[in-house]
């Protein structure tokens, strides 16, 4: 019962240090247990399940507090030993037993492992939950390892940023920057500060943090971190309309990753360079830059790259007049974002979908997409994306005969773009405003 409603006979036998098969047969005959493999195709031979959850609950609650803690402790330590030996034991299950068994520091380590597993699979909500459990245990445990605490806090900041929880990520990053023992994490922390600043439109902060990241990386001799700092700084320069600086940094990052033979990060650098060309309206060059990115995705599954690349490809195809290809790419990117809980980029996807629909005259459907995008962007604080979306939402309003509302949205986009220093967005908004005024008969 302590193991859960479903359990493996092998684990019970290891815990009981004897043959439990006879007892299981007796419980099966009494119709208290079922063979789990007959209930679900995903279960393996040797798994059993309490016929009713209530039976398991009654048995569990019949144990004293001390008996339950001792049993959870024994279960957790056995499963942890199997995990350390390379067995396929879910770290979150181990962590739950160790938590209830009175081993907070060790349980924190397994919650952290569960968070890292979830984050590696881009399941951000699960990662945040696991890292939060780890941090809570580390904070109350005298035996907690400071490096493990830093790792968990950094992991949660990453996961929160993936979810678009910029306030939560900011709080974690503030605590990390103030931590006296960042050690090898210093470069990565500053890089994450830069990435968050880009998301919320603080581009000068982003370039400063990227510079600090590069300095820390060079001090530690970490070429990968140097390249990552250059790549992130390229994005900050691009958002400020400083395209030559952005391209120089993106190429520098690509050169570093090529030198050390990191093909995956080379693709990330290609992604940055393609976006720079896109922002300069150099669409054929942008499409060419994305060719190795799409080739990489055809051979390797990479959700982070896929949701970015396909959204950018959608914009390129839209600008080239290939509306069906643009729509297919945008929806493919949105599907990945929704699968992994990436709210911030899901907002970008809805916006691009709205632009495509507006261009082919489906104004009502476009308005629905823009409304979804703006709601997400307001929640996540994605300033650049919100300003950009407001432009096209305003144009769509104008085309639907709601010019006053459209003008208000475009004016809001201009103000927001100026506030965050997004030159490209400001220029785009002014072009949109010109269209509204010309059609409306104004010569001002």
Tab-separated table of C-alpha atoms in Angstrom:
chain	number	residue	atom	x	y	z
A	1	UNK	CA	0.000	0.000	0.000
A	2	UNK	CA	2.895	2.366	0.728
A	3	UNK	CA	4.294	1.741	-2.771
A	4	UNK	CA	1.027	2.957	-4.295
A	5	UNK	CA	-2.097	1.523	-5.862
A	6	UNK	CA	0.020	-0.235	-8.525
A	7	UNK	CA	3.185	-2.049	-7.506
A	8	UNK	CA	5.778	-4.527	-8.804
A	9	UNK	CA	6.096	-7.934	-7.165
A	10	UNK	CA	9.890	-7.784	-7.559
A	11	UNK	CA	10.103	-4.611	-5.482
A	12	UNK	CA	7.837	-6.058	-2.770
A	13	UNK	CA	10.042	-9.151	-2.587
A	14	UNK	CA	13.193	-7.032	-2.238
A	15	UNK	CA	11.562	-4.969	0.512
A	16	UNK	CA	10.232	-8.023	2.371
A	17	UNK	CA	13.460	-9.967	1.811
A	18	UNK	CA	11.463	-13.058	0.925
A	19	UNK	CA	8.919	-14.699	-1.330
A	20	UNK	CA	5.803	-12.530	-1.564
A	21	UNK	CA	4.272	-14.420	-4.473
A	22	UNK	CA	2.118	-16.675	-2.270
A	23	UNK	CA	0.671	-13.677	-0.455
A	24	UNK	CA	-0.116	-11.970	-3.781
A	25	UNK	CA	-1.913	-15.109	-5.019
A	26	UNK	CA	-3.993	-15.124	-1.840
A	27	UNK	CA	-4.923	-11.457	-2.334
A	28	UNK	CA	-5.805	-12.120	-5.982
A	29	UNK	CA	-8.077	-14.990	-4.935
A	30	UNK	CA	-9.714	-12.709	-2.382
A	31	UNK	CA	-10.335	-10.204	-5.225
A	32	UNK	CA	-8.429	-7.493	-3.383
A	33	UNK	CA	-5.806	-7.276	-6.158
A	34	UNK	CA	-5.815	-7.525	-9.943
A	35	UNK	CA	-2.965	-8.331	-12.306
A	36	UNK	CA	-2.201	-4.896	-13.708
A	37	UNK	CA	-1.130	-6.206	-17.104
A	38	UNK	CA	-4.735	-7.243	-17.756
A	39	UNK	CA	-5.951	-3.736	-16.979
A	40	UNK	CA	-3.631	-1.634	-19.132
A	41	UNK	CA	-1.386	-2.467	-22.061
A	42	UNK	CA	1.284	-0.091	-20.752
A	43	UNK	CA	2.002	-2.167	-17.651
A	44	UNK	CA	4.631	-4.890	-17.486
A	45	UNK	CA	4.371	-8.509	-16.290
A	46	UNK	CA	4.677	-8.772	-12.544
A	47	UNK	CA	2.730	-5.594	-11.812
A	48	UNK	CA	-0.352	-5.706	-9.612
A	49	UNK	CA	-3.008	-3.221	-8.625
A	50	UNK	CA	-5.411	-2.869	-5.714
A	51	UNK	CA	-8.849	-3.645	-7.167
A	52	UNK	CA	-10.215	-0.442	-5.612
A	53	UNK	CA	-8.283	2.629	-4.601
A	54	UNK	CA	-10.316	2.743	-1.402
A	55	UNK	CA	-8.874	-0.625	-0.323
A	56	UNK	CA	-5.355	0.702	-0.712
A	57	UNK	CA	-6.272	3.898	1.171
A	58	UNK	CA	-7.756	1.967	4.113
A	59	UNK	CA	-4.660	-0.236	4.379
A	60	UNK	CA	-2.360	2.779	4.145
A	61	UNK	CA	-4.277	4.762	6.762
A	62	UNK	CA	-4.273	1.752	9.130
A	63	UNK	CA	-0.510	2.159	9.542
A	64	UNK	CA	0.762	4.384	12.303
A	65	UNK	CA	2.653	7.559	11.393
A	66	UNK	CA	5.915	5.925	12.425
A	67	UNK	CA	5.193	2.768	10.405
A	68	UNK	CA	4.363	4.804	7.305
A	69	UNK	CA	7.527	6.894	7.617
A	70	UNK	CA	9.701	3.821	8.068
A	71	UNK	CA	8.090	2.103	5.088
A	72	UNK	CA	8.477	5.156	2.838
A	73	UNK	CA	12.098	5.480	3.962
A	74	UNK	CA	12.806	1.846	3.084
A	75	UNK	CA	10.979	2.123	-0.257
A	76	UNK	CA	12.766	5.358	-1.181
A	77	UNK	CA	16.222	4.061	-0.325
A	78	UNK	CA	15.676	0.828	-2.264
A	79	UNK	CA	14.424	2.659	-5.357
A	80	UNK	CA	17.267	5.196	-5.041
A	81	UNK	CA	19.804	2.356	-4.978
A	82	UNK	CA	18.235	0.880	-8.112
A	83	UNK	CA	18.304	4.315	-9.807
A	84	UNK	CA	21.980	4.764	-8.927
A	85	UNK	CA	22.662	1.326	-10.404
A	86	UNK	CA	21.160	2.440	-13.720
A	87	UNK	CA	17.689	0.957	-13.291
A	88	UNK	CA	14.766	2.792	-14.862
A	89	UNK	CA	13.155	4.211	-11.719
A	90	UNK	CA	11.271	7.559	-11.999
A	91	UNK	CA	13.112	10.112	-9.798
A	92	UNK	CA	9.842	11.824	-8.817
A	93	UNK	CA	8.538	8.577	-7.267
A	94	UNK	CA	11.799	8.115	-5.372
A	95	UNK	CA	11.613	11.725	-4.196
A	96	UNK	CA	8.066	11.293	-2.857
A	97	UNK	CA	9.054	8.250	-0.798
A	98	UNK	CA	12.195	9.953	0.547
A	99	UNK	CA	10.206	13.091	1.414
A	100	UNK	CA	7.633	11.092	3.374
A	101	UNK	CA	10.418	8.908	4.788
A	102	UNK	CA	12.155	11.846	6.470
A	103	UNK	CA	15.182	12.358	4.179
A	104	UNK	CA	14.732	15.978	3.003
A	105	UNK	CA	18.183	16.616	1.520
A	106	UNK	CA	18.270	13.343	-0.432
A	107	UNK	CA	14.652	13.807	-1.467
A	108	UNK	CA	15.581	17.275	-2.740
A	109	UNK	CA	18.251	15.749	-4.964
A	110	UNK	CA	15.717	13.391	-6.515
A	111	UNK	CA	13.140	16.165	-6.953
A	112	UNK	CA	15.890	18.074	-8.732
A	113	UNK	CA	16.590	15.053	-10.952
A	114	UNK	CA	12.867	14.874	-11.743
A	115	UNK	CA	12.894	18.581	-12.625
A	116	UNK	CA	15.899	18.152	-14.916
A	117	UNK	CA	14.218	15.203	-16.649
A	118	UNK	CA	11.018	17.198	-17.205
A	119	UNK	CA	12.907	20.277	-18.394
A	120	UNK	CA	14.989	18.182	-20.776
A	121	UNK	CA	11.734	16.968	-22.319
A	122	UNK	CA	10.394	20.576	-22.387
A	123	UNK	CA	7.601	19.786	-19.884
A	124	UNK	CA	7.992	23.118	-18.132
A	125	UNK	CA	5.070	22.974	-15.672
A	126	UNK	CA	6.194	19.612	-14.327
A	127	UNK	CA	9.762	20.919	-14.100
A	128	UNK	CA	8.693	23.966	-12.069
A	129	UNK	CA	6.712	21.766	-9.666
A	130	UNK	CA	9.645	19.378	-9.136
A	131	UNK	CA	12.255	22.115	-8.712
A	132	UNK	CA	9.962	23.918	-6.259
A	133	UNK	CA	9.721	20.747	-4.159
A	134	UNK	CA	13.514	20.449	-4.214
A	135	UNK	CA	14.025	24.062	-3.147
A	136	UNK	CA	11.520	23.799	-0.305
A	137	UNK	CA	13.358	20.768	1.063
A	138	UNK	CA	16.805	22.300	0.608
A	139	UNK	CA	15.731	25.411	2.513
A	140	UNK	CA	14.721	23.420	5.604
A	141	UNK	CA	17.456	20.779	5.514
A	142	UNK	CA	20.739	21.250	7.360
A	143	UNK	CA	22.386	18.687	5.086
A	144	UNK	CA	21.483	20.400	1.819
A	145	UNK	CA	24.306	20.919	-0.672
A	146	UNK	CA	24.665	24.600	-1.728
A	147	UNK	CA	25.598	23.649	-5.290
A	148	UNK	CA	22.485	21.499	-5.548
A	149	UNK	CA	20.397	24.435	-4.287
A	150	UNK	CA	21.893	26.707	-6.976
A	151	UNK	CA	21.263	24.066	-9.639
A	152	UNK	CA	17.608	23.713	-8.601
A	153	UNK	CA	17.044	27.473	-8.526
A	154	UNK	CA	18.660	27.842	-11.961
A	155	UNK	CA	16.556	24.982	-13.343
A	156	UNK	CA	13.345	26.553	-12.051
A	157	UNK	CA	14.290	29.912	-13.579
A	158	UNK	CA	14.774	28.167	-16.938
A	159	UNK	CA	11.441	26.375	-16.654
A	160	UNK	CA	9.605	29.547	-15.628
A	161	UNK	CA	11.099	31.400	-18.566
A	162	UNK	CA	9.914	28.609	-20.853
A	163	UNK	CA	6.397	29.015	-19.439
A	164	UNK	CA	6.473	32.779	-19.928
A	165	UNK	CA	6.431	33.357	-16.151
A	166	UNK	CA	8.837	36.268	-16.395
A	167	UNK	CA	8.101	37.593	-12.903
A	168	UNK	CA	8.817	34.207	-11.327
A	169	UNK	CA	11.955	33.767	-13.422
A	170	UNK	CA	13.073	37.261	-12.434
A	171	UNK	CA	12.712	36.493	-8.728
A	172	UNK	CA	14.755	33.301	-9.101
A	173	UNK	CA	17.440	35.089	-11.123
A	174	UNK	CA	17.689	37.944	-8.598
A	175	UNK	CA	18.322	35.366	-5.870
A	176	UNK	CA	20.895	33.605	-8.038
A	177	UNK	CA	22.800	36.786	-8.923
A	178	UNK	CA	23.015	37.639	-5.202
A	179	UNK	CA	24.176	34.121	-4.249
A	180	UNK	CA	27.800	34.102	-3.015
A	181	UNK	CA	28.644	30.678	-4.483
A	182	UNK	CA	27.579	30.691	-8.104
A	183	UNK	CA	30.868	29.220	-9.253
A	184	UNK	CA	30.655	27.699	-12.719
A	185	UNK	CA	26.997	28.771	-12.968
A	186	UNK	CA	27.874	32.504	-13.172
A	187	UNK	CA	28.036	32.655	-16.970
A	188	UNK	CA	24.824	30.652	-17.418
A	189	UNK	CA	22.940	32.783	-14.860
A	190	UNK	CA	23.871	36.037	-16.607
A	191	UNK	CA	22.908	34.517	-19.956
A	192	UNK	CA	19.481	33.657	-18.540
A	193	UNK	CA	19.180	37.209	-17.176
A	194	UNK	CA	19.822	38.417	-20.734
A	195	UNK	CA	17.248	36.030	-22.226
A	196	UNK	CA	14.587	37.174	-19.771
A	197	UNK	CA	15.413	40.842	-20.447
A	198	UNK	CA	14.959	40.258	-24.184
A	199	UNK	CA	11.539	38.720	-23.551
A	200	UNK	CA	10.296	41.733	-21.594
A	201	UNK	CA	11.899	44.369	-23.828
A	202	UNK	CA	14.846	45.464	-21.649
A	203	UNK	CA	17.454	45.270	-24.412
A	204	UNK	CA	20.208	47.365	-22.836
A	205	UNK	CA	19.969	45.165	-19.745
A	206	UNK	CA	20.192	42.153	-22.045
A	207	UNK	CA	23.381	43.326	-23.796
A	208	UNK	CA	24.991	44.130	-20.432
A	209	UNK	CA	24.086	40.738	-18.964
A	210	UNK	CA	25.295	38.944	-22.112
A	211	UNK	CA	28.595	40.790	-21.779
A	212	UNK	CA	28.924	39.720	-18.147
A	213	UNK	CA	28.115	36.174	-19.210
A	214	UNK	CA	30.883	36.230	-21.808
A	215	UNK	CA	33.392	37.610	-19.286
A	216	UNK	CA	32.560	34.914	-16.736
A	217	UNK	CA	32.767	32.240	-19.422
A	218	UNK	CA	36.187	33.421	-20.608
A	219	UNK	CA	37.499	33.462	-17.034
A	220	UNK	CA	36.452	29.854	-16.607
A	221	UNK	CA	37.637	28.836	-20.081
A	222	UNK	CA	34.150	27.640	-21.082
A	223	UNK	CA	33.964	28.096	-24.865
A	224	UNK	CA	30.390	26.800	-25.049
A	225	UNK	CA	29.255	29.509	-22.612
A	226	UNK	CA	31.206	32.140	-24.607
A	227	UNK	CA	29.352	31.109	-27.753
A	228	UNK	CA	25.990	31.134	-25.981
A	229	UNK	CA	26.656	34.636	-24.633
A	230	UNK	CA	27.452	35.845	-28.171
A	231	UNK	CA	24.298	34.227	-29.535
A	232	UNK	CA	22.055	35.873	-26.925
A	233	UNK	CA	23.737	39.263	-27.368
A	234	UNK	CA	23.095	38.932	-31.119
A	235	UNK	CA	19.384	38.652	-30.366
A	236	UNK	CA	19.465	41.754	-28.152
A	237	UNK	CA	21.255	43.778	-30.866
A	238	UNK	CA	18.760	42.537	-33.452
A	239	UNK	CA	15.833	43.724	-31.333
A	240	UNK	CA	17.456	47.151	-31.120
A	241	UNK	CA	17.828	47.266	-34.911
A	242	UNK	CA	21.627	46.992	-34.682
A	243	UNK	CA	21.806	44.368	-37.399
A	244	UNK	CA	25.512	44.455	-38.205
A	245	UNK	CA	26.426	43.961	-34.542
A	246	UNK	CA	23.816	41.234	-34.304
A	247	UNK	CA	25.154	39.409	-37.369
A	248	UNK	CA	28.750	39.700	-36.126
A	249	UNK	CA	27.808	38.130	-32.793
A	250	UNK	CA	25.754	35.381	-34.427
A	251	UNK	CA	28.659	34.491	-36.748
A	252	UNK	CA	31.084	34.584	-33.826
A	253	UNK	CA	28.862	32.144	-31.937
A	254	UNK	CA	28.609	29.878	-34.986
A	255	UNK	CA	32.407	29.911	-35.397
A	256	UNK	CA	32.944	28.937	-31.748
A	257	UNK	CA	30.435	26.082	-31.915
A	258	UNK	CA	31.954	24.883	-35.185
A	259	UNK	CA	35.414	24.930	-33.640
A	260	UNK	CA	34.382	22.719	-30.737
A	261	UNK	CA	32.227	20.482	-32.946
A	262	UNK	CA	28.857	21.265	-31.341
A	263	UNK	CA	26.458	20.771	-34.269
A	264	UNK	CA	23.318	21.380	-32.190
A	265	UNK	CA	24.472	24.802	-31.031
A	266	UNK	CA	25.599	25.657	-34.566
A	267	UNK	CA	21.945	25.241	-35.538
A	268	UNK	CA	20.959	27.660	-32.754
A	269	UNK	CA	23.387	30.223	-34.199
A	270	UNK	CA	21.928	29.665	-37.693
A	271	UNK	CA	18.517	30.343	-36.184
A	272	UNK	CA	19.726	33.712	-34.878
A	273	UNK	CA	21.292	34.672	-38.208
A	274	UNK	CA	18.129	33.712	-40.090
A	275	UNK	CA	16.042	35.919	-37.835
A	276	UNK	CA	18.404	38.858	-38.429
A	277	UNK	CA	17.930	38.496	-42.194
A	278	UNK	CA	14.183	38.231	-41.620
A	279	UNK	CA	14.125	41.487	-39.667
A	280	UNK	CA	16.029	43.151	-42.538
A	281	UNK	CA	13.424	41.862	-45.029
A	282	UNK	CA	16.115	39.777	-46.749
A	283	UNK	CA	13.711	36.880	-47.186
A	284	UNK	CA	15.630	34.645	-49.649
A	285	UNK	CA	18.748	34.890	-47.450
A	286	UNK	CA	16.651	34.190	-44.356
A	287	UNK	CA	15.156	31.112	-46.009
A	288	UNK	CA	18.634	29.937	-46.969
A	289	UNK	CA	19.873	30.450	-43.382
A	290	UNK	CA	17.013	28.286	-42.094
A	291	UNK	CA	17.801	25.425	-44.508
A	292	UNK	CA	20.332	23.741	-42.145
A	293	UNK	CA	17.943	24.301	-39.245
A	294	UNK	CA	15.111	22.478	-41.019
A	295	UNK	CA	17.530	19.765	-42.118
A	296	UNK	CA	18.517	19.302	-38.461
A	297	UNK	CA	14.857	19.002	-37.442
A	298	UNK	CA	14.276	16.369	-40.114
A	299	UNK	CA	16.975	14.217	-38.508
A	300	UNK	CA	16.680	15.080	-34.810
A	301	UNK	CA	13.745	15.917	-32.572
A	302	UNK	CA	14.374	19.257	-30.871
A	303	UNK	CA	11.196	20.945	-29.560
A	304	UNK	CA	13.022	24.173	-28.605
A	305	UNK	CA	14.381	24.688	-32.113
A	306	UNK	CA	11.231	23.441	-33.833
A	307	UNK	CA	8.838	25.907	-32.251
A	308	UNK	CA	11.146	28.841	-33.001
A	309	UNK	CA	12.238	27.832	-36.490
A	310	UNK	CA	8.816	26.947	-37.838
A	311	UNK	CA	7.313	30.185	-36.557
A	312	UNK	CA	10.062	32.176	-38.289
A	313	UNK	CA	9.694	30.093	-41.458
A	314	UNK	CA	5.972	30.908	-41.381
A	315	UNK	CA	6.809	34.632	-41.462
A	316	UNK	CA	9.306	34.150	-44.297
A	317	UNK	CA	6.811	32.170	-46.390
A	318	UNK	CA	4.137	34.784	-45.663
A	319	UNK	CA	6.387	37.591	-46.874
A	320	UNK	CA	7.195	35.568	-50.010
A	321	UNK	CA	3.467	35.126	-50.671
A	322	UNK	CA	3.397	31.386	-49.938
A	323	UNK	CA	0.327	31.471	-47.701
A	324	UNK	CA	-0.367	27.736	-47.409
A	325	UNK	CA	3.259	26.996	-46.522
A	326	UNK	CA	3.171	29.854	-44.017
A	327	UNK	CA	-0.016	28.534	-42.396
A	328	UNK	CA	1.314	24.978	-42.168
A	329	UNK	CA	4.548	26.137	-40.514
A	330	UNK	CA	2.729	28.411	-38.039
A	331	UNK	CA	0.303	25.688	-36.943
A	332	UNK	CA	3.104	23.134	-36.622
A	333	UNK	CA	4.970	25.517	-34.329
A	334	UNK	CA	1.833	26.215	-32.276
A	335	UNK	CA	1.196	22.483	-31.818
A	336	UNK	CA	4.688	22.044	-30.344
A	337	UNK	CA	4.245	25.063	-28.038
A	338	UNK	CA	0.926	23.770	-26.723
A	339	UNK	CA	2.336	20.265	-26.259
A	340	UNK	CA	5.146	21.547	-24.062
A	341	UNK	CA	3.416	24.460	-22.338
A	342	UNK	CA	5.480	27.247	-23.943
A	343	UNK	CA	2.953	30.043	-23.452
A	344	UNK	CA	5.222	32.903	-24.518
A	345	UNK	CA	5.940	31.450	-27.940
A	346	UNK	CA	2.370	30.206	-28.310
A	347	UNK	CA	1.443	33.898	-28.203
A	348	UNK	CA	3.853	34.542	-31.084
A	349	UNK	CA	2.291	31.653	-33.038
A	350	UNK	CA	-1.255	32.960	-32.602
A	351	UNK	CA	-0.071	36.370	-33.790
A	352	UNK	CA	1.568	34.964	-36.934
A	353	UNK	CA	-1.541	32.882	-37.624
A	354	UNK	CA	-3.624	36.051	-37.340
A	355	UNK	CA	-1.375	37.886	-39.809
A	356	UNK	CA	-1.719	35.080	-42.364
A	357	UNK	CA	-5.513	34.977	-42.011
A	358	UNK	CA	-5.765	38.751	-42.306
A	359	UNK	CA	-3.654	38.761	-45.475
A	360	UNK	CA	-6.022	36.315	-47.194
A	361	UNK	CA	-9.112	38.220	-46.076
A	362	UNK	CA	-10.361	36.043	-43.188
A	363	UNK	CA	-10.590	39.028	-40.867
A	364	UNK	CA	-12.909	37.569	-38.206
A	365	UNK	CA	-10.773	34.448	-37.808
A	366	UNK	CA	-7.690	36.658	-37.698
A	367	UNK	CA	-9.225	38.755	-34.933
A	368	UNK	CA	-9.724	35.630	-32.821
A	369	UNK	CA	-6.034	34.723	-33.249
A	370	UNK	CA	-4.902	38.236	-32.337
A	371	UNK	CA	-7.136	38.248	-29.240
A	372	UNK	CA	-5.576	34.966	-28.088
A	373	UNK	CA	-2.082	36.289	-28.748
A	374	UNK	CA	-2.614	39.573	-26.900
A	375	UNK	CA	-4.121	37.789	-23.886
A	376	UNK	CA	-1.075	35.520	-23.619
A	377	UNK	CA	1.365	38.403	-24.138
A	378	UNK	CA	-0.308	40.417	-21.399
A	379	UNK	CA	0.067	37.466	-19.020
A	380	UNK	CA	3.717	36.802	-19.882
A	381	UNK	CA	4.897	40.405	-20.250
A	382	UNK	CA	6.371	39.735	-23.719
A	383	UNK	CA	6.708	43.393	-24.696
A	384	UNK	CA	8.327	43.104	-28.141
A	385	UNK	CA	5.867	40.404	-29.214
A	386	UNK	CA	2.922	42.407	-27.871
A	387	UNK	CA	3.953	45.581	-29.706
A	388	UNK	CA	4.377	43.620	-32.939
A	389	UNK	CA	1.009	41.900	-32.507
A	390	UNK	CA	-0.783	45.183	-31.819
A	391	UNK	CA	0.324	46.489	-35.218
A	392	UNK	CA	-1.274	43.663	-37.160
A	393	UNK	CA	-4.303	43.474	-34.881
A	394	UNK	CA	-4.788	47.195	-35.568
A	395	UNK	CA	-4.472	46.730	-39.328
A	396	UNK	CA	-6.962	43.876	-39.161
A	397	UNK	CA	-9.405	46.106	-37.252
A	398	UNK	CA	-8.983	48.771	-39.942
A	399	UNK	CA	-9.695	46.242	-42.704
A	400	UNK	CA	-12.844	45.143	-40.828
A	401	UNK	CA	-14.087	48.721	-40.814
A	402	UNK	CA	-13.096	49.436	-37.209
A	403	UNK	CA	-10.518	52.100	-37.999
A	404	UNK	CA	-10.802	53.909	-34.667
A	405	UNK	CA	-9.982	50.763	-32.683
A	406	UNK	CA	-7.256	49.924	-35.187
A	407	UNK	CA	-5.689	53.357	-34.817
A	408	UNK	CA	-5.684	52.986	-31.004
A	409	UNK	CA	-3.895	49.655	-31.212
A	410	UNK	CA	-1.273	50.958	-33.622
A	411	UNK	CA	-0.696	54.053	-31.451
A	412	UNK	CA	-0.226	51.724	-28.457
A	413	UNK	CA	2.272	49.689	-30.492
A	414	UNK	CA	4.268	52.825	-31.381
A	415	UNK	CA	4.435	53.932	-27.742
A	416	UNK	CA	5.426	50.484	-26.513
A	417	UNK	CA	8.078	50.099	-29.226
A	418	UNK	CA	9.592	53.461	-28.294
A	419	UNK	CA	9.532	52.601	-24.596
A	420	UNK	CA	11.545	49.412	-25.139
A	421	UNK	CA	13.760	50.737	-27.946
A	422	UNK	CA	12.486	48.314	-30.583
A	423	UNK	CA	13.346	50.277	-33.744
A	424	UNK	CA	12.120	47.651	-36.196
A	425	UNK	CA	8.727	47.439	-34.510
A	426	UNK	CA	8.411	51.221	-34.321
A	427	UNK	CA	9.151	51.568	-38.047
A	428	UNK	CA	6.662	48.817	-38.854
A	429	UNK	CA	4.006	50.480	-36.713
A	430	UNK	CA	4.544	53.842	-38.438
A	431	UNK	CA	4.103	52.163	-41.836
A	432	UNK	CA	0.861	50.615	-40.603
A	433	UNK	CA	-0.339	53.959	-39.289
A	434	UNK	CA	0.417	55.524	-42.682
A	435	UNK	CA	-1.814	52.943	-44.377
A	436	UNK	CA	-4.677	53.681	-41.962
A	437	UNK	CA	-4.349	57.448	-42.444
A	438	UNK	CA	-4.098	57.271	-46.256
A	439	UNK	CA	-7.166	55.089	-46.607
A	440	UNK	CA	-8.977	57.334	-44.181
A	441	UNK	CA	-8.211	60.367	-46.358
A	442	UNK	CA	-5.829	62.057	-43.893
A	443	UNK	CA	-2.713	63.787	-45.270
A	444	UNK	CA	-1.154	64.417	-41.834
